[in-house]
Amino acid sequence: MASDVFYYKGCTLSDVVLIVQVLIAIFLFVNSLMIFTFFKKAAFFTNTRYIFFAHTLLCDSIFLALTDALLVMSYSRAPMKGGLCIFLVIILENLTIATPLTLTAMSLERYVAICMPLRHSELSTPMRAIYSILLIQALSSVIWIIMISILFSAVSLRFYTNPLICSLEQMIVFAWQGHLSSALYQLYFLVMSLVIAFTYVKIMVAARAASSERKTSTNKGLRTVILHGFQLLLCLIQFLCPLIESIVMKINMNLFIELRYFDYICFILAPRCLCPLVYGLRDKDFMVVLKYYALFGCSKIVFVFNMDKPNPKWRKKITAVR
């Protein structure tokens, strides 16, 4: 039971709230530092995979901040106006889909870099990355546009001014609306899962056929796709949580709050904490620049960039920095 988790070894729900705030603060700090690092080096924001990485960091940071605020309000049972709740739910619904879609795009970028190296510089350009992000945002908007349109047609004007405990469940006015939302999410994640599985198989085949010189890069790309698949799995489980939470909420409100914290830590916080690990701390080029700025430039560091592009204008020569 959720209560067993949150009161394990004398840990009260208030303690868990404090622990979550500390974790959120740490991850927001790390994400902010990585975003700052991204914009400080032109070699990063002229490269497709780093552009996708920065987009994921930005989406995850906003998502973590807003969900944490709503979670604290849910714990304290602080109400807000229905109109403001709709606005926040729209942002969160958009970001919920945007992150896994970006992970899928990053897996495709690794597929092109490893399996189609001669066309990588042609297909993987900063402008194409920007167009891809716009497409990701458009696709992320489909579900919330449908759900909010149903809400607008069903509720009275008083709903927008009445105070309520803000959550996604408040936006579901019909049982079939919840089923429709679940079906759309499952369709999205089925397509994304198939794409990631396709890139995994192709990269695995390329890894077996690769020469010893390319095996290291190919195997690293394979591990990256596996981690993306694991993140996607956690995100998929996240969409099963509201169904369980809505049932628990009708039975016991206190148990619902505790269960929501458990789901938040395991299936919302955890997947979005993997992104800095996958593309930040594991990337030597990014890590060395991140370390330089994290230490306020107090040590001598040599930046070495390998941008996976044969075109010299996209490469950075080895540069000594103080």
PDB file of C-alpha atoms in Angstrom:
ATOM      1  CA  MET A   1       0.000   0.000   0.000  1.00  0.00           C
ATOM      2  CA  ALA A   2       1.080   3.582  -0.563  1.00  0.00           C
ATOM      3  CA  SER A   3       0.841   4.335   3.152  1.00  0.00           C
ATOM      4  CA  ASP A   4       3.414   1.605   3.829  1.00  0.00           C
ATOM      5  CA  VAL A   5       5.807   3.398   1.530  1.00  0.00           C
ATOM      6  CA  PHE A   6       5.339   6.852   2.946  1.00  0.00           C
ATOM      7  CA  TYR A   7       5.494   5.913   6.598  1.00  0.00           C
ATOM      8  CA  TYR A   8       8.331   3.429   6.240  1.00  0.00           C
ATOM      9  CA  LYS A   9      10.744   3.667   9.209  1.00  0.00           C
ATOM     10  CA  GLY A  10       8.793   6.544  10.744  1.00  0.00           C
ATOM     11  CA  CYS A  11       8.932   8.799   7.690  1.00  0.00           C
ATOM     12  CA  THR A  12       5.778  10.945   7.731  1.00  0.00           C
ATOM     13  CA  LEU A  13       4.058  12.487   4.731  1.00  0.00           C
ATOM     14  CA  SER A  14       5.430  15.925   5.704  1.00  0.00           C
ATOM     15  CA  ASP A  15       8.951  14.485   5.605  1.00  0.00           C
ATOM     16  CA  VAL A  16       8.285  13.120   2.147  1.00  0.00           C
ATOM     17  CA  VAL A  17       7.079  16.552   1.012  1.00  0.00           C
ATOM     18  CA  LEU A  18      10.336  18.080   2.216  1.00  0.00           C
ATOM     19  CA  ILE A  19      12.410  15.352   0.537  1.00  0.00           C
ATOM     20  CA  VAL A  20      10.598  15.916  -2.751  1.00  0.00           C
ATOM     21  CA  GLN A  21      11.256  19.666  -2.553  1.00  0.00           C
ATOM     22  CA  VAL A  22      14.979  19.023  -2.031  1.00  0.00           C
ATOM     23  CA  LEU A  23      15.089  16.605  -4.980  1.00  0.00           C
ATOM     24  CA  ILE A  24      13.207  19.024  -7.225  1.00  0.00           C
ATOM     25  CA  ALA A  25      15.561  21.865  -6.251  1.00  0.00           C
ATOM     26  CA  ILE A  26      18.617  19.738  -7.055  1.00  0.00           C
ATOM     27  CA  PHE A  27      17.322  18.607 -10.440  1.00  0.00           C
ATOM     28  CA  LEU A  28      16.147  22.086 -11.407  1.00  0.00           C
ATOM     29  CA  PHE A  29      19.581  23.439 -10.506  1.00  0.00           C
ATOM     30  CA  VAL A  30      21.335  20.762 -12.584  1.00  0.00           C
ATOM     31  CA  ASN A  31      18.967  21.308 -15.517  1.00  0.00           C
ATOM     32  CA  SER A  32      19.411  25.082 -15.332  1.00  0.00           C
ATOM     33  CA  LEU A  33      23.186  24.681 -15.301  1.00  0.00           C
ATOM     34  CA  MET A  34      23.000  22.403 -18.347  1.00  0.00           C
ATOM     35  CA  ILE A  35      20.755  24.840 -20.218  1.00  0.00           C
ATOM     36  CA  PHE A  36      23.192  27.650 -19.381  1.00  0.00           C
ATOM     37  CA  THR A  37      26.083  25.488 -20.635  1.00  0.00           C
ATOM     38  CA  PHE A  38      24.206  24.747 -23.853  1.00  0.00           C
ATOM     39  CA  PHE A  39      23.801  28.427 -24.707  1.00  0.00           C
ATOM     40  CA  LYS A  40      27.388  29.346 -23.760  1.00  0.00           C
ATOM     41  CA  LYS A  41      29.007  27.290 -26.548  1.00  0.00           C
ATOM     42  CA  ALA A  42      28.053  27.820 -30.195  1.00  0.00           C
ATOM     43  CA  ALA A  43      29.190  24.262 -30.930  1.00  0.00           C
ATOM     44  CA  PHE A  44      26.179  22.998 -28.965  1.00  0.00           C
ATOM     45  CA  PHE A  45      23.328  25.048 -30.392  1.00  0.00           C
ATOM     46  CA  THR A  46      24.508  24.402 -33.951  1.00  0.00           C
ATOM     47  CA  ASN A  47      24.257  20.625 -33.428  1.00  0.00           C
ATOM     48  CA  THR A  48      20.992  18.680 -33.734  1.00  0.00           C
ATOM     49  CA  ARG A  49      21.341  16.268 -30.839  1.00  0.00           C
ATOM     50  CA  TYR A  50      22.263  19.032 -28.401  1.00  0.00           C
ATOM     51  CA  ILE A  51      19.312  21.129 -29.598  1.00  0.00           C
ATOM     52  CA  PHE A  52      16.984  18.203 -28.856  1.00  0.00           C
ATOM     53  CA  PHE A  53      18.722  17.731 -25.514  1.00  0.00           C
ATOM     54  CA  ALA A  54      18.201  21.384 -24.554  1.00  0.00           C
ATOM     55  CA  HIS A  55      14.540  21.181 -25.591  1.00  0.00           C
ATOM     56  CA  THR A  56      14.086  18.154 -23.343  1.00  0.00           C
ATOM     57  CA  LEU A  57      15.799  19.918 -20.435  1.00  0.00           C
ATOM     58  CA  LEU A  58      13.583  22.975 -20.857  1.00  0.00           C
ATOM     59  CA  CYS A  59      10.380  20.903 -21.069  1.00  0.00           C
ATOM     60  CA  ASP A  60      11.369  18.789 -18.065  1.00  0.00           C
ATOM     61  CA  SER A  61      12.321  21.823 -15.958  1.00  0.00           C
ATOM     62  CA  ILE A  62       8.991  23.569 -16.555  1.00  0.00           C
ATOM     63  CA  PHE A  63       7.124  20.301 -16.042  1.00  0.00           C
ATOM     64  CA  LEU A  64       8.886  19.542 -12.746  1.00  0.00           C
ATOM     65  CA  ALA A  65       8.318  23.062 -11.407  1.00  0.00           C
ATOM     66  CA  LEU A  66       4.591  23.098 -12.248  1.00  0.00           C
ATOM     67  CA  THR A  67       3.847  19.538 -11.106  1.00  0.00           C
ATOM     68  CA  ASP A  68       5.699  20.168  -7.860  1.00  0.00           C
ATOM     69  CA  ALA A  69       3.628  23.307  -7.245  1.00  0.00           C
ATOM     70  CA  LEU A  70       0.385  21.432  -7.938  1.00  0.00           C
ATOM     71  CA  LEU A  71       1.502  18.535  -5.770  1.00  0.00           C
ATOM     72  CA  VAL A  72       2.182  20.837  -2.816  1.00  0.00           C
ATOM     73  CA  MET A  73      -1.204  22.507  -3.322  1.00  0.00           C
ATOM     74  CA  SER A  74      -2.842  19.075  -3.444  1.00  0.00           C
ATOM     75  CA  TYR A  75      -1.107  18.099  -0.196  1.00  0.00           C
ATOM     76  CA  SER A  76      -2.179  21.334   1.525  1.00  0.00           C
ATOM     77  CA  ARG A  77      -5.592  21.169  -0.211  1.00  0.00           C
ATOM     78  CA  ALA A  78      -5.219  24.736  -1.439  1.00  0.00           C
ATOM     79  CA  PRO A  79      -7.821  25.549  -4.133  1.00  0.00           C
ATOM     80  CA  MET A  80      -7.406  27.684  -7.248  1.00  0.00           C
ATOM     81  CA  LYS A  81      -9.779  29.129  -9.827  1.00  0.00           C
ATOM     82  CA  GLY A  82     -10.975  26.715 -12.486  1.00  0.00           C
ATOM     83  CA  GLY A  83      -9.734  28.939 -15.322  1.00  0.00           C
ATOM     84  CA  LEU A  84      -6.185  29.006 -13.949  1.00  0.00           C
ATOM     85  CA  CYS A  85      -6.289  25.248 -13.425  1.00  0.00           C
ATOM     86  CA  ILE A  86      -7.251  24.746 -17.086  1.00  0.00           C
ATOM     87  CA  PHE A  87      -4.301  26.905 -18.188  1.00  0.00           C
ATOM     88  CA  LEU A  88      -1.842  24.908 -16.056  1.00  0.00           C
ATOM     89  CA  VAL A  89      -3.266  21.560 -17.182  1.00  0.00           C
ATOM     90  CA  ILE A  90      -2.875  22.621 -20.836  1.00  0.00           C
ATOM     91  CA  ILE A  91       0.827  23.382 -20.282  1.00  0.00           C
ATOM     92  CA  LEU A  92       1.407  20.133 -18.384  1.00  0.00           C
ATOM     93  CA  GLU A  93      -0.450  18.010 -20.947  1.00  0.00           C
ATOM     94  CA  ASN A  94       1.640  19.541 -23.715  1.00  0.00           C
ATOM     95  CA  LEU A  95       4.923  18.942 -21.878  1.00  0.00           C
ATOM     96  CA  THR A  96       3.895  15.409 -20.912  1.00  0.00           C
ATOM     97  CA  ILE A  97       3.863  14.371 -24.578  1.00  0.00           C
ATOM     98  CA  ALA A  98       6.648  16.715 -25.752  1.00  0.00           C
ATOM     99  CA  THR A  99       9.367  14.963 -23.725  1.00  0.00           C
ATOM    100  CA  PRO A 100       8.826  11.390 -25.018  1.00  0.00           C
ATOM    101  CA  LEU A 101       8.361  12.718 -28.557  1.00  0.00           C
ATOM    102  CA  THR A 102      11.715  14.487 -28.262  1.00  0.00           C
ATOM    103  CA  LEU A 103      13.301  11.275 -26.960  1.00  0.00           C
ATOM    104  CA  THR A 104      11.974   9.532 -30.055  1.00  0.00           C
ATOM    105  CA  ALA A 105      13.453  12.241 -32.275  1.00  0.00           C
ATOM    106  CA  MET A 106      16.802  11.866 -30.477  1.00  0.00           C
ATOM    107  CA  SER A 107      16.753   8.112 -31.119  1.00  0.00           C
ATOM    108  CA  LEU A 108      16.103   8.769 -34.816  1.00  0.00           C
ATOM    109  CA  GLU A 109      18.987  11.243 -34.868  1.00  0.00           C
ATOM    110  CA  ARG A 110      21.316   8.563 -33.436  1.00  0.00           C
ATOM    111  CA  TYR A 111      20.003   6.112 -36.050  1.00  0.00           C
ATOM    112  CA  VAL A 112      20.857   8.533 -38.855  1.00  0.00           C
ATOM    113  CA  ALA A 113      24.302   9.299 -37.363  1.00  0.00           C
ATOM    114  CA  ILE A 114      25.248   5.615 -37.027  1.00  0.00           C
ATOM    115  CA  CYS A 115      23.410   3.887 -39.872  1.00  0.00           C
ATOM    116  CA  MET A 116      23.507   6.716 -42.445  1.00  0.00           C
ATOM    117  CA  PRO A 117      26.773   8.559 -41.658  1.00  0.00           C
ATOM    118  CA  LEU A 118      27.249   9.907 -45.199  1.00  0.00           C
ATOM    119  CA  ARG A 119      23.851  11.655 -45.117  1.00  0.00           C
ATOM    120  CA  HIS A 120      24.015  12.752 -41.489  1.00  0.00           C
ATOM    121  CA  SER A 121      25.319  16.241 -42.231  1.00  0.00           C
ATOM    122  CA  GLU A 122      22.556  16.686 -44.824  1.00  0.00           C
ATOM    123  CA  LEU A 123      19.655  15.371 -42.758  1.00  0.00           C
ATOM    124  CA  SER A 124      20.706  16.486 -39.297  1.00  0.00           C
ATOM    125  CA  THR A 125      20.926  20.282 -39.386  1.00  0.00           C
ATOM    126  CA  PRO A 126      19.998  22.931 -36.790  1.00  0.00           C
ATOM    127  CA  MET A 127      17.139  24.219 -38.951  1.00  0.00           C
ATOM    128  CA  ARG A 128      15.685  20.731 -39.341  1.00  0.00           C
ATOM    129  CA  ALA A 129      15.948  20.333 -35.572  1.00  0.00           C
ATOM    130  CA  ILE A 130      13.928  23.543 -35.074  1.00  0.00           C
ATOM    131  CA  TYR A 131      11.282  22.322 -37.518  1.00  0.00           C
ATOM    132  CA  SER A 132      11.186  18.996 -35.677  1.00  0.00           C
ATOM    133  CA  ILE A 133      10.628  20.755 -32.357  1.00  0.00           C
ATOM    134  CA  LEU A 134       7.756  22.769 -33.858  1.00  0.00           C
ATOM    135  CA  LEU A 135       6.248  19.513 -35.142  1.00  0.00           C
ATOM    136  CA  ILE A 136       6.701  17.950 -31.691  1.00  0.00           C
ATOM    137  CA  GLN A 137       4.859  20.852 -30.064  1.00  0.00           C
ATOM    138  CA  ALA A 138       2.061  20.597 -32.639  1.00  0.00           C
ATOM    139  CA  LEU A 139       1.653  16.858 -32.064  1.00  0.00           C
ATOM    140  CA  SER A 140       1.771  17.425 -28.295  1.00  0.00           C
ATOM    141  CA  SER A 141      -1.163  19.827 -28.570  1.00  0.00           C
ATOM    142  CA  VAL A 142      -3.582  17.398 -30.220  1.00  0.00           C
ATOM    143  CA  ILE A 143      -4.718  15.589 -27.063  1.00  0.00           C
ATOM    144  CA  TRP A 144      -5.226  18.633 -24.859  1.00  0.00           C
ATOM    145  CA  ILE A 145      -7.067  20.498 -27.642  1.00  0.00           C
ATOM    146  CA  ILE A 146      -9.534  17.601 -27.916  1.00  0.00           C
ATOM    147  CA  MET A 147      -9.947  17.229 -24.150  1.00  0.00           C
ATOM    148  CA  ILE A 148     -10.297  20.943 -23.399  1.00  0.00           C
ATOM    149  CA  SER A 149     -12.760  21.402 -26.280  1.00  0.00           C
ATOM    150  CA  ILE A 150     -14.964  18.722 -24.697  1.00  0.00           C
ATOM    151  CA  LEU A 151     -14.627  20.464 -21.320  1.00  0.00           C
ATOM    152  CA  PHE A 152     -15.572  23.877 -22.756  1.00  0.00           C
ATOM    153  CA  SER A 153     -18.696  22.447 -24.351  1.00  0.00           C
ATOM    154  CA  ALA A 154     -19.826  20.674 -21.166  1.00  0.00           C
ATOM    155  CA  VAL A 155     -19.243  23.016 -18.211  1.00  0.00           C
ATOM    156  CA  SER A 156     -20.936  26.257 -17.257  1.00  0.00           C
ATOM    157  CA  LEU A 157     -19.226  29.625 -16.893  1.00  0.00           C
ATOM    158  CA  ARG A 158     -19.166  29.196 -13.105  1.00  0.00           C
ATOM    159  CA  PHE A 159     -16.607  26.411 -13.502  1.00  0.00           C
ATOM    160  CA  TYR A 160     -13.933  28.949 -14.527  1.00  0.00           C
ATOM    161  CA  THR A 161     -14.351  31.027 -11.361  1.00  0.00           C
ATOM    162  CA  ASN A 162     -15.166  28.340  -8.794  1.00  0.00           C
ATOM    163  CA  PRO A 163     -12.286  27.231  -6.543  1.00  0.00           C
ATOM    164  CA  LEU A 164     -11.119  23.629  -6.911  1.00  0.00           C
ATOM    165  CA  ILE A 165      -8.181  21.338  -6.120  1.00  0.00           C
ATOM    166  CA  CYS A 166      -6.401  21.440  -9.459  1.00  0.00           C
ATOM    167  CA  SER A 167      -5.712  18.093 -11.126  1.00  0.00           C
ATOM    168  CA  LEU A 168      -6.227  16.418 -14.475  1.00  0.00           C
ATOM    169  CA  GLU A 169      -9.237  14.571 -13.056  1.00  0.00           C
ATOM    170  CA  GLN A 170     -11.072  17.902 -12.712  1.00  0.00           C
ATOM    171  CA  MET A 171     -10.927  18.268 -16.510  1.00  0.00           C
ATOM    172  CA  ILE A 172     -12.673  14.927 -17.094  1.00  0.00           C
ATOM    173  CA  VAL A 173     -16.443  15.493 -17.147  1.00  0.00           C
ATOM    174  CA  PHE A 174     -17.502  12.299 -18.943  1.00  0.00           C
ATOM    175  CA  ALA A 175     -16.372   8.717 -18.429  1.00  0.00           C
ATOM    176  CA  TRP A 176     -15.863   8.278 -22.189  1.00  0.00           C
ATOM    177  CA  GLN A 177     -13.683  11.409 -22.186  1.00  0.00           C
ATOM    178  CA  GLY A 178     -11.237   9.674 -19.875  1.00  0.00           C
ATOM    179  CA  HIS A 179     -11.302   6.551 -22.061  1.00  0.00           C
ATOM    180  CA  LEU A 180     -10.654   8.681 -25.154  1.00  0.00           C
ATOM    181  CA  SER A 181      -7.705  10.399 -23.481  1.00  0.00           C
ATOM    182  CA  SER A 182      -6.248   7.054 -22.424  1.00  0.00           C
ATOM    183  CA  ALA A 183      -6.668   5.642 -25.937  1.00  0.00           C
ATOM    184  CA  LEU A 184      -4.915   8.633 -27.525  1.00  0.00           C
ATOM    185  CA  TYR A 185      -1.994   8.383 -25.096  1.00  0.00           C
ATOM    186  CA  GLN A 186      -1.661   4.664 -25.777  1.00  0.00           C
ATOM    187  CA  LEU A 187      -1.686   5.316 -29.536  1.00  0.00           C
ATOM    188  CA  TYR A 188       1.069   7.916 -29.175  1.00  0.00           C
ATOM    189  CA  PHE A 189       3.215   5.647 -27.061  1.00  0.00           C
ATOM    190  CA  LEU A 190       2.655   2.647 -29.316  1.00  0.00           C
ATOM    191  CA  VAL A 191       3.985   4.629 -32.279  1.00  0.00           C
ATOM    192  CA  MET A 192       6.921   5.991 -30.255  1.00  0.00           C
ATOM    193  CA  SER A 193       7.741   2.529 -28.917  1.00  0.00           C
ATOM    194  CA  LEU A 194       7.777   1.110 -32.449  1.00  0.00           C
ATOM    195  CA  VAL A 195      10.089   3.889 -33.632  1.00  0.00           C
ATOM    196  CA  ILE A 196      12.524   3.378 -30.763  1.00  0.00           C
ATOM    197  CA  ALA A 197      12.424  -0.409 -31.249  1.00  0.00           C
ATOM    198  CA  PHE A 198      13.177   0.130 -34.964  1.00  0.00           C
ATOM    199  CA  THR A 199      16.175   2.370 -34.208  1.00  0.00           C
ATOM    200  CA  TYR A 200      17.429  -0.109 -31.594  1.00  0.00           C
ATOM    201  CA  VAL A 201      17.338  -3.039 -34.021  1.00  0.00           C
ATOM    202  CA  LYS A 202      19.008  -1.045 -36.806  1.00  0.00           C
ATOM    203  CA  ILE A 203      21.766   0.266 -34.537  1.00  0.00           C
ATOM    204  CA  MET A 204      22.298  -3.212 -33.073  1.00  0.00           C
ATOM    205  CA  VAL A 205      22.758  -4.626 -36.587  1.00  0.00           C
ATOM    206  CA  ALA A 206      25.159  -1.785 -37.405  1.00  0.00           C
ATOM    207  CA  ALA A 207      27.082  -2.461 -34.180  1.00  0.00           C
ATOM    208  CA  ARG A 208      27.648  -6.086 -35.139  1.00  0.00           C
ATOM    209  CA  ALA A 209      28.831  -5.137 -38.613  1.00  0.00           C
ATOM    210  CA  ALA A 210      30.922  -2.144 -37.510  1.00  0.00           C
ATOM    211  CA  SER A 211      34.690  -2.124 -37.631  1.00  0.00           C
ATOM    212  CA  SER A 212      36.651  -1.932 -34.410  1.00  0.00           C
ATOM    213  CA  GLU A 213      37.152   1.827 -34.945  1.00  0.00           C
ATOM    214  CA  ARG A 214      33.398   2.520 -35.039  1.00  0.00           C
ATOM    215  CA  LYS A 215      32.278  -0.049 -32.465  1.00  0.00           C
ATOM    216  CA  THR A 216      32.727   2.297 -29.499  1.00  0.00           C
ATOM    217  CA  SER A 217      30.547   5.018 -31.013  1.00  0.00           C
ATOM    218  CA  THR A 218      27.960   2.499 -32.236  1.00  0.00           C
ATOM    219  CA  ASN A 219      27.712   0.724 -28.871  1.00  0.00           C
ATOM    220  CA  LYS A 220      27.323   4.073 -27.101  1.00  0.00           C
ATOM    221  CA  GLY A 221      24.459   4.950 -29.451  1.00  0.00           C
ATOM    222  CA  LEU A 222      22.889   1.570 -28.727  1.00  0.00           C
ATOM    223  CA  ARG A 223      23.051   2.162 -24.963  1.00  0.00           C
ATOM    224  CA  THR A 224      21.536   5.614 -25.446  1.00  0.00           C
ATOM    225  CA  VAL A 225      18.556   4.176 -27.344  1.00  0.00           C
ATOM    226  CA  ILE A 226      18.076   1.539 -24.607  1.00  0.00           C
ATOM    227  CA  LEU A 227      17.948   4.278 -21.965  1.00  0.00           C
ATOM    228  CA  HIS A 228      15.449   6.221 -24.092  1.00  0.00           C
ATOM    229  CA  GLY A 229      13.311   3.092 -24.248  1.00  0.00           C
ATOM    230  CA  PHE A 230      13.446   2.765 -20.456  1.00  0.00           C
ATOM    231  CA  GLN A 231      12.427   6.410 -20.057  1.00  0.00           C
ATOM    232  CA  LEU A 232       9.550   5.845 -22.451  1.00  0.00           C
ATOM    233  CA  LEU A 233       8.426   2.817 -20.435  1.00  0.00           C
ATOM    234  CA  LEU A 234       8.318   4.870 -17.228  1.00  0.00           C
ATOM    235  CA  CYS A 235       6.376   7.596 -19.041  1.00  0.00           C
ATOM    236  CA  LEU A 236       3.901   4.994 -20.292  1.00  0.00           C
ATOM    237  CA  ILE A 237       3.318   3.729 -16.747  1.00  0.00           C
ATOM    238  CA  GLN A 238       2.677   7.348 -15.756  1.00  0.00           C
ATOM    239  CA  PHE A 239      -0.482   7.389 -17.869  1.00  0.00           C
ATOM    240  CA  LEU A 240      -1.886   4.384 -16.058  1.00  0.00           C
ATOM    241  CA  CYS A 241      -1.515   6.177 -12.729  1.00  0.00           C
ATOM    242  CA  PRO A 242      -4.481   8.605 -13.124  1.00  0.00           C
ATOM    243  CA  LEU A 243      -6.826   5.662 -13.667  1.00  0.00           C
ATOM    244  CA  ILE A 244      -5.729   4.100 -10.377  1.00  0.00           C
ATOM    245  CA  GLU A 245      -5.629   7.454  -8.574  1.00  0.00           C
ATOM    246  CA  SER A 246      -9.181   8.352  -9.651  1.00  0.00           C
ATOM    247  CA  ILE A 247     -10.451   5.101  -8.122  1.00  0.00           C
ATOM    248  CA  VAL A 248      -8.502   5.641  -4.885  1.00  0.00           C
ATOM    249  CA  MET A 249      -9.689   9.270  -4.634  1.00  0.00           C
ATOM    250  CA  LYS A 250     -13.299   8.062  -4.374  1.00  0.00           C
ATOM    251  CA  ILE A 251     -12.358   5.676  -1.562  1.00  0.00           C
ATOM    252  CA  ASN A 252      -9.937   7.613   0.646  1.00  0.00           C
ATOM    253  CA  MET A 253      -8.635  11.160   0.065  1.00  0.00           C
ATOM    254  CA  ASN A 254      -5.605  10.763   2.347  1.00  0.00           C
ATOM    255  CA  LEU A 255      -4.574   7.553   0.615  1.00  0.00           C
ATOM    256  CA  PHE A 256      -5.035   9.326  -2.733  1.00  0.00           C
ATOM    257  CA  ILE A 257      -2.594  12.081  -1.699  1.00  0.00           C
ATOM    258  CA  GLU A 258      -0.003   9.525  -0.563  1.00  0.00           C
ATOM    259  CA  LEU A 259      -0.418   7.480  -3.745  1.00  0.00           C
ATOM    260  CA  ARG A 260       0.017  10.607  -5.840  1.00  0.00           C
ATOM    261  CA  TYR A 261       3.349  11.307  -4.156  1.00  0.00           C
ATOM    262  CA  PHE A 262       4.517   7.751  -4.805  1.00  0.00           C
ATOM    263  CA  ASP A 263       3.507   7.953  -8.487  1.00  0.00           C
ATOM    264  CA  TYR A 264       5.106  11.373  -8.799  1.00  0.00           C
ATOM    265  CA  ILE A 265       8.473  10.194  -7.500  1.00  0.00           C
ATOM    266  CA  CYS A 266       8.587   6.871  -9.392  1.00  0.00           C
ATOM    267  CA  PHE A 267       6.898   7.630 -12.698  1.00  0.00           C
ATOM    268  CA  ILE A 268       7.150  11.408 -13.178  1.00  0.00           C
ATOM    269  CA  LEU A 269      10.292  12.545 -11.366  1.00  0.00           C
ATOM    270  CA  ALA A 270      12.448   9.503 -12.187  1.00  0.00           C
ATOM    271  CA  PRO A 271      12.050   9.511 -16.014  1.00  0.00           C
ATOM    272  CA  ARG A 272      12.866  13.204 -16.233  1.00  0.00           C
ATOM    273  CA  CYS A 273      15.944  12.800 -14.060  1.00  0.00           C
ATOM    274  CA  LEU A 274      17.351  10.260 -16.508  1.00  0.00           C
ATOM    275  CA  CYS A 275      17.658  12.815 -19.316  1.00  0.00           C
ATOM    276  CA  PRO A 276      20.614  14.722 -17.771  1.00  0.00           C
ATOM    277  CA  LEU A 277      22.288  11.354 -17.168  1.00  0.00           C
ATOM    278  CA  VAL A 278      21.748  10.081 -20.724  1.00  0.00           C
ATOM    279  CA  TYR A 279      22.827  13.157 -22.685  1.00  0.00           C
ATOM    280  CA  GLY A 280      24.557  15.342 -20.126  1.00  0.00           C
ATOM    281  CA  LEU A 281      26.753  13.465 -17.703  1.00  0.00           C
ATOM    282  CA  ARG A 282      27.477  10.640 -20.205  1.00  0.00           C
ATOM    283  CA  ASP A 283      28.521  13.031 -22.972  1.00  0.00           C
ATOM    284  CA  LYS A 284      32.232  13.835 -22.627  1.00  0.00           C
ATOM    285  CA  ASP A 285      32.057  16.968 -24.783  1.00  0.00           C
ATOM    286  CA  PHE A 286      29.155  18.404 -22.809  1.00  0.00           C
ATOM    287  CA  MET A 287      30.466  17.239 -19.447  1.00  0.00           C
ATOM    288  CA  VAL A 288      33.813  18.982 -19.764  1.00  0.00           C
ATOM    289  CA  VAL A 289      32.129  22.335 -20.545  1.00  0.00           C
ATOM    290  CA  LEU A 290      29.556  21.775 -17.785  1.00  0.00           C
ATOM    291  CA  LYS A 291      32.347  21.127 -15.289  1.00  0.00           C
ATOM    292  CA  TYR A 292      34.120  24.302 -16.351  1.00  0.00           C
ATOM    293  CA  TYR A 293      31.072  26.515 -15.715  1.00  0.00           C
ATOM    294  CA  ALA A 294      30.025  24.596 -12.598  1.00  0.00           C
ATOM    295  CA  LEU A 295      33.436  25.431 -11.102  1.00  0.00           C
ATOM    296  CA  PHE A 296      33.077  29.071 -12.245  1.00  0.00           C
ATOM    297  CA  GLY A 297      36.032  28.688 -14.610  1.00  0.00           C
ATOM    298  CA  CYS A 298      38.481  28.193 -11.754  1.00  0.00           C
ATOM    299  CA  SER A 299      40.490  25.457 -13.477  1.00  0.00           C
ATOM    300  CA  LYS A 300      42.125  24.899 -16.829  1.00  0.00           C
ATOM    301  CA  ILE A 301      40.030  22.682 -19.067  1.00  0.00           C
ATOM    302  CA  VAL A 302      40.530  21.659 -22.671  1.00  0.00           C
ATOM    303  CA  PHE A 303      37.350  21.459 -24.750  1.00  0.00           C
ATOM    304  CA  VAL A 304      37.297  18.661 -27.313  1.00  0.00           C
ATOM    305  CA  PHE A 305      34.285  18.529 -29.608  1.00  0.00           C
ATOM    306  CA  ASN A 306      33.284  15.649 -31.827  1.00  0.00           C
ATOM    307  CA  MET A 307      30.074  16.681 -33.522  1.00  0.00           C
ATOM    308  CA  ASP A 308      29.551  13.626 -35.746  1.00  0.00           C
ATOM    309  CA  LYS A 309      29.649  15.819 -38.834  1.00  0.00           C
ATOM    310  CA  PRO A 310      32.127  15.569 -41.696  1.00  0.00           C
ATOM    311  CA  ASN A 311      31.583  19.196 -42.655  1.00  0.00           C
ATOM    312  CA  PRO A 312      34.424  21.255 -41.070  1.00  0.00           C
ATOM    313  CA  LYS A 313      32.210  24.285 -40.410  1.00  0.00           C
ATOM    314  CA  TRP A 314      30.257  22.256 -37.838  1.00  0.00           C
ATOM    315  CA  ARG A 315      33.388  21.136 -35.980  1.00  0.00           C
ATOM    316  CA  LYS A 316      35.268  22.915 -33.226  1.00  0.00           C
ATOM    317  CA  LYS A 317      38.997  22.615 -33.009  1.00  0.00           C
ATOM    318  CA  ILE A 318      40.651  21.820 -29.726  1.00  0.00           C
ATOM    319  CA  THR A 319      40.656  25.066 -27.796  1.00  0.00           C
ATOM    320  CA  ALA A 320      42.468  25.797 -24.561  1.00  0.00           C
ATOM    321  CA  VAL A 321      40.512  27.848 -22.080  1.00  0.00           C
ATOM    322  CA  ARG A 322      42.367  29.597 -19.336  1.00  0.00           C
TER     323      ARG A 322
END
